[in-house]
Short mmCIF file of N, CA and C in Angstrom, two decimals:
data_model
loop_
_atom_site.label_atom_id
_atom_site.label_comp_id
_atom_site.label_asym_id
_atom_site.label_seq_id
_atom_site.Cartn_x
_atom_site.Cartn_y
_atom_site.Cartn_z
N MET A 203 -0.31 11.32 -11.29
CA MET A 203 -0.68 11.68 -9.33
C MET A 203 0.96 10.44 -9.00
N MET A 204 1.41 10.08 -10.01
CA MET A 204 2.78 9.55 -9.29
C MET A 204 3.60 10.79 -10.11
N THR A 205 4.58 10.69 -9.21
CA THR A 205 6.11 12.28 -9.90
C THR A 205 7.20 11.79 -10.09
N ASN A 206 8.13 12.43 -10.54
CA ASN A 206 9.26 11.81 -10.75
C ASN A 206 10.16 12.29 -9.79
N ARG A 207 10.24 12.38 -8.92
CA ARG A 207 10.60 12.66 -7.94
C ARG A 207 10.67 11.70 -6.29
N PRO A 208 12.73 11.37 -6.82
CA PRO A 208 13.31 10.43 -6.60
C PRO A 208 12.88 9.76 -4.17
N VAL A 209 12.22 8.58 -4.27
CA VAL A 209 12.07 8.34 -2.81
C VAL A 209 13.12 8.02 -2.09
N MET A 210 13.58 8.38 -0.73
CA MET A 210 14.56 7.04 -0.11
C MET A 210 13.75 6.36 0.71
N LEU A 211 14.15 5.76 0.46
CA LEU A 211 13.51 4.36 1.69
C LEU A 211 14.57 4.64 2.58
N ASP A 212 14.16 3.93 4.45
CA ASP A 212 15.05 2.90 4.25
C ASP A 212 15.10 1.54 4.42
N PRO A 213 16.46 1.83 5.15
CA PRO A 213 16.77 -0.20 4.14
C PRO A 213 16.36 -0.98 5.63
N TYR A 214 15.06 -0.83 5.75
CA TYR A 214 14.29 -1.62 7.45
C TYR A 214 13.10 -1.34 6.30
N VAL A 215 12.99 -1.04 5.44
CA VAL A 215 11.61 -1.00 4.53
C VAL A 215 11.69 -2.48 3.93
N ILE A 216 12.85 -2.17 3.03
CA ILE A 216 12.85 -2.89 1.90
C ILE A 216 14.22 -4.67 3.22
N ASP A 217 15.22 -4.37 3.74
CA ASP A 217 15.44 -5.44 4.61
C ASP A 217 14.36 -6.96 5.52
N THR A 218 13.35 -5.72 6.11
CA THR A 218 12.82 -6.66 7.45
C THR A 218 11.96 -6.50 7.91
N LEU A 219 11.18 -5.16 7.05
CA LEU A 219 9.18 -4.45 7.12
C LEU A 219 8.56 -5.89 5.65
N MET A 220 9.75 -5.85 4.28
CA MET A 220 8.76 -6.38 2.56
C MET A 220 8.66 -8.03 3.95
N ALA A 221 9.86 -8.24 3.89
CA ALA A 221 9.70 -9.80 4.64
C ALA A 221 8.62 -10.05 5.82
N ASP A 222 8.46 -9.45 6.38
CA ASP A 222 7.97 -9.40 7.71
C ASP A 222 6.32 -9.41 7.07
N LEU A 223 5.80 -8.49 6.31
CA LEU A 223 4.17 -8.41 5.85
C LEU A 223 3.95 -8.84 5.00
N VAL A 224 5.14 -9.61 3.49
CA VAL A 224 4.82 -11.01 2.68
C VAL A 224 5.18 -11.92 3.04
N GLY A 225 5.63 -13.10 3.92
CA GLY A 225 6.83 -13.38 4.41
C GLY A 225 5.70 -14.25 5.69
N HIS A 226 6.32 -13.05 6.22
CA HIS A 226 5.49 -13.83 7.72
C HIS A 226 3.81 -13.24 8.07
N ASP A 227 3.12 -12.53 7.27
CA ASP A 227 1.38 -11.18 7.41
C ASP A 227 1.35 -12.43 6.47
N ARG A 228 1.59 -12.78 5.10
CA ARG A 228 1.71 -13.07 3.74
C ARG A 228 0.97 -12.58 3.50
N LYS A 229 0.36 -10.35 3.31
CA LYS A 229 0.10 -9.21 3.26
C LYS A 229 0.97 -8.37 2.54
N PRO A 230 0.98 -9.85 0.86
CA PRO A 230 2.27 -8.47 0.53
C PRO A 230 0.84 -7.36 -0.19
N ALA A 231 0.11 -7.35 -0.36
CA ALA A 231 -1.34 -5.77 -1.21
C ALA A 231 -0.21 -5.06 -0.32
N ALA A 232 -0.78 -5.48 1.76
CA ALA A 232 0.63 -4.40 2.66
C ALA A 232 1.18 -3.84 2.11
N TYR A 233 1.92 -4.00 1.30
CA TYR A 233 3.75 -3.52 1.55
C TYR A 233 3.10 -2.70 0.27
N ILE A 234 2.42 -3.51 -0.67
CA ILE A 234 2.31 -2.37 -1.98
C ILE A 234 1.93 -0.65 -1.60
N VAL A 235 0.51 -1.11 -0.37
CA VAL A 235 -0.01 0.09 0.14
C VAL A 235 1.08 0.87 1.22
N TYR A 236 2.17 -0.05 1.37
CA TYR A 236 2.10 1.50 2.57
C TYR A 236 3.77 1.80 1.10
N LEU A 237 4.12 1.38 0.31
CA LEU A 237 5.79 1.06 -0.67
C LEU A 237 4.82 2.96 -1.28
N ALA A 238 2.95 2.56 -1.79
CA ALA A 238 2.49 4.11 -2.73
C ALA A 238 2.54 4.51 -1.18
N LEU A 239 1.88 4.66 -0.68
CA LEU A 239 1.92 5.53 0.48
C LEU A 239 3.09 6.70 1.06
N LEU A 240 4.43 5.86 0.98
CA LEU A 240 5.55 6.64 0.98
C LEU A 240 5.95 7.47 -0.28
N ARG A 241 4.88 6.70 -1.49
CA ARG A 241 5.77 8.13 -2.66
C ARG A 241 5.24 8.29 -3.34
N LEU A 242 3.99 9.15 -2.29
CA LEU A 242 2.97 9.09 -2.95
C LEU A 242 2.10 11.08 -1.52
N ARG A 243 3.31 10.17 -0.72
CA ARG A 243 3.65 11.53 -0.13
C ARG A 243 3.40 13.48 0.73
N GLY A 244 3.24 14.37 0.40
CA GLY A 244 3.72 15.11 0.54
C GLY A 244 5.13 15.44 1.11
N ALA A 245 4.77 16.76 1.32
CA ALA A 245 6.16 17.87 2.33
C ALA A 245 5.82 17.59 3.48
N SER A 246 4.78 17.61 3.88
CA SER A 246 4.14 17.10 5.38
C SER A 246 4.44 16.20 5.69
N GLY A 247 4.12 14.87 4.85
CA GLY A 247 4.54 13.82 4.99
C GLY A 247 3.07 12.71 5.41
N GLU A 248 2.16 13.65 4.34
CA GLU A 248 1.03 13.25 4.52
C GLU A 248 0.64 13.19 3.69
N THR A 249 -0.27 12.05 3.37
CA THR A 249 -1.18 11.66 1.67
C THR A 249 -2.72 11.57 1.72
N ALA A 250 -3.01 12.43 1.10
CA ALA A 250 -5.12 12.14 1.16
C ALA A 250 -4.75 11.69 -0.59
N ILE A 251 -5.90 10.28 -0.51
CA ILE A 251 -5.81 10.36 -0.51
C ILE A 251 -7.36 8.78 -1.22
N SER A 252 -8.19 8.71 -2.08
CA SER A 252 -9.59 7.75 -1.48
C SER A 252 -8.70 6.10 -1.56
N LEU A 253 -9.31 4.78 -0.29
CA LEU A 253 -9.18 4.16 -1.61
C LEU A 253 -8.55 3.77 -2.48
N GLN A 254 -11.15 3.77 -3.50
CA GLN A 254 -10.10 4.39 -5.02
C GLN A 254 -9.15 4.66 -6.23
N GLY A 255 -8.52 4.99 -5.37
CA GLY A 255 -7.09 6.50 -5.32
C GLY A 255 -5.88 5.62 -5.40
N LEU A 256 -6.46 5.01 -4.27
CA LEU A 256 -5.28 4.33 -3.82
C LEU A 256 -4.89 3.61 -5.15
N ALA A 257 -6.19 2.43 -4.80
CA ALA A 257 -6.73 1.25 -5.74
C ALA A 257 -5.99 1.53 -7.34
N THR A 258 -6.58 2.65 -7.71
CA THR A 258 -5.84 3.17 -8.84
C THR A 258 -4.08 3.37 -9.23
N ALA A 259 -3.77 4.18 -7.80
CA ALA A 259 -2.21 4.30 -8.21
C ALA A 259 -1.37 2.77 -7.74
N THR A 260 -1.37 1.37 -6.96
CA THR A 260 -1.10 0.35 -7.04
C THR A 260 -1.43 -0.39 -7.38
N GLY A 261 -2.60 -0.79 -9.02
CA GLY A 261 -2.86 -1.69 -9.25
C GLY A 261 -4.14 -2.94 -8.35
N LEU A 262 -3.85 -2.91 -7.78
CA LEU A 262 -4.98 -3.83 -6.55
C LEU A 262 -7.17 -2.96 -7.19
N SER A 263 -7.18 -4.37 -6.03
CA SER A 263 -8.99 -3.76 -6.30
C SER A 263 -8.64 -2.89 -4.85
N LYS A 264 -10.05 -2.40 -5.49
CA LYS A 264 -10.49 -0.83 -3.78
C LYS A 264 -10.38 -2.12 -2.24
N SER A 265 -10.89 -3.48 -2.53
CA SER A 265 -11.22 -4.17 -1.35
C SER A 265 -9.65 -4.83 -1.06
N ALA A 266 -9.09 -4.90 -2.04
CA ALA A 266 -7.56 -5.48 -1.25
C ALA A 266 -6.99 -4.25 -0.53
N VAL A 267 -7.21 -3.01 -0.54
CA VAL A 267 -6.09 -2.17 -0.80
C VAL A 267 -6.83 -1.96 1.00
N GLN A 268 -8.55 -1.48 0.97
CA GLN A 268 -9.55 -1.83 2.03
C GLN A 268 -8.69 -2.84 3.68
N ARG A 269 -8.76 -3.86 3.15
CA ARG A 269 -8.05 -4.98 3.84
C ARG A 269 -6.56 -4.48 4.26
N SER A 270 -6.06 -3.80 3.60
CA SER A 270 -3.93 -3.58 4.10
C SER A 270 -4.11 -1.96 4.78
N VAL A 271 -5.34 -1.13 4.36
CA VAL A 271 -4.39 -0.32 4.98
C VAL A 271 -5.09 -0.95 6.57
N THR A 272 -5.91 -2.05 7.17
CA THR A 272 -6.98 -2.38 8.41
C THR A 272 -5.52 -3.16 8.52
N HIS A 273 -5.05 -3.37 8.07
CA HIS A 273 -3.56 -4.17 8.31
C HIS A 273 -2.69 -3.85 9.12
N LEU A 274 -2.84 -2.52 7.61
CA LEU A 274 -1.12 -1.56 8.34
C LEU A 274 -1.40 -0.85 9.31
N ILE A 275 -2.65 -0.10 9.44
CA ILE A 275 -2.94 0.89 11.13
C ILE A 275 -3.14 0.17 12.36
N ARG A 276 -3.14 -1.85 12.23
CA ARG A 276 -3.58 -2.73 12.89
C ARG A 276 -2.04 -2.82 13.70
N ARG A 277 -0.89 -2.57 12.54
CA ARG A 277 0.05 -3.68 12.84
C ARG A 277 1.55 -1.44 13.42
N GLU A 278 -0.12 -0.52 13.45
CA GLU A 278 0.82 0.96 13.90
C GLU A 278 2.24 1.62 12.83
N LEU A 279 1.89 0.97 11.76
CA LEU A 279 3.02 1.14 10.32
C LEU A 279 2.22 2.23 9.39
N LEU A 280 0.83 2.82 9.74
CA LEU A 280 -0.21 3.95 9.68
C LEU A 280 -1.37 3.88 10.24
N GLY A 281 -0.38 5.62 10.50
CA GLY A 281 -1.95 7.21 11.16
C GLY A 281 -2.85 7.10 9.45
N ILE A 282 -3.90 7.48 10.62
CA ILE A 282 -5.60 7.53 9.04
C ILE A 282 -5.83 8.93 10.04
N GLN A 283 -6.34 10.28 9.48
CA GLN A 283 -6.34 11.38 10.25
C GLN A 283 -8.62 11.41 8.89
N ARG A 284 -9.18 12.12 9.68
CA ARG A 284 -9.75 12.46 9.01
C ARG A 284 -11.31 13.43 9.74
N GLY A 285 -11.58 14.61 9.08
CA GLY A 285 -12.19 15.77 9.19
C GLY A 285 -14.09 14.89 9.80
N SER A 286 -13.50 13.67 8.85
CA SER A 286 -15.63 13.71 9.06
C SER A 286 -15.57 12.89 8.50
N ALA A 287 -16.74 11.91 8.29
CA ALA A 287 -16.70 10.23 7.99
C ALA A 287 -16.70 10.67 6.31
N THR A 288 -17.04 11.43 5.67
CA THR A 288 -17.04 10.99 4.07
C THR A 288 -15.84 12.45 4.11
N ASP A 289 -15.37 12.67 4.56
CA ASP A 289 -13.67 13.78 3.91
C ASP A 289 -12.77 12.41 3.46
N VAL A 290 -12.25 13.04 2.15
CA VAL A 290 -10.42 11.40 1.87
C VAL A 290 -10.11 11.24 3.76
N PRO A 291 -9.38 10.74 3.83
CA PRO A 291 -8.74 10.24 4.96
C PRO A 291 -7.24 11.02 4.36
N ARG A 292 -6.02 10.87 4.64
CA ARG A 292 -5.05 11.73 4.94
C ARG A 292 -4.70 10.69 5.65
N TYR A 293 -3.27 9.67 4.78
CA TYR A 293 -2.53 9.11 5.40
C TYR A 293 -1.34 9.39 5.28
N ARG A 294 -1.08 9.04 6.47
CA ARG A 294 0.90 9.10 6.99
C ARG A 294 1.50 7.82 7.06
N CYS A 295 2.95 7.81 7.21
CA CYS A 295 3.92 6.11 6.96
C CYS A 295 4.12 6.34 8.10
N LEU A 296 4.17 5.48 8.89
CA LEU A 296 5.00 5.50 10.33
C LEU A 296 5.88 4.85 10.01
N SER A 297 7.00 4.93 10.94
CA SER A 297 8.12 3.84 11.26
C SER A 297 8.37 3.68 12.71
N PRO A 298 7.36 2.60 13.87
CA PRO A 298 8.47 2.39 14.81
C PRO A 298 8.85 1.82 14.68
N TRP A 299 9.67 1.26 13.44
CA TRP A 299 10.98 0.43 14.00
C TRP A 299 12.10 2.04 14.42
N GLN A 300 11.70 3.58 14.12
CA GLN A 300 12.75 3.91 14.69
C GLN A 300 12.73 4.76 16.21
N ARG A 301 11.47 4.50 16.76
CA ARG A 301 10.99 4.94 18.17
C ARG A 301 12.61 5.15 18.67
#
C-alpha cells in the first residue's frame, strides 16, 4: 500500500499541527491518521481507503481510526466524499492554515 515516493510536508504539519493534535487535543492517533493519509494520497490529492485499510496502514485499531477521522473532520483538517453509504470513502487532507 505504501510507496517509495518522497512526501513533502508543509512545515506547519510538524511545527504546529503535531503539538496541536497530540498536546492540546490529546489525539495522537488523529495525527498519525493525518500523516498516513498525506502519504497515501494520489495525484488528485485524494485517498480512497476503508477504515480497516487505514487501520492496517497505521497499526491503529479500526475504532481508533474511526474516532480520529471524526476528529479530523470536526477540526476541518479532513474532507470526505462517498458515492453511497457502502462505498469506500475518499479522503482529502485539508490545509486550513493556508487560507
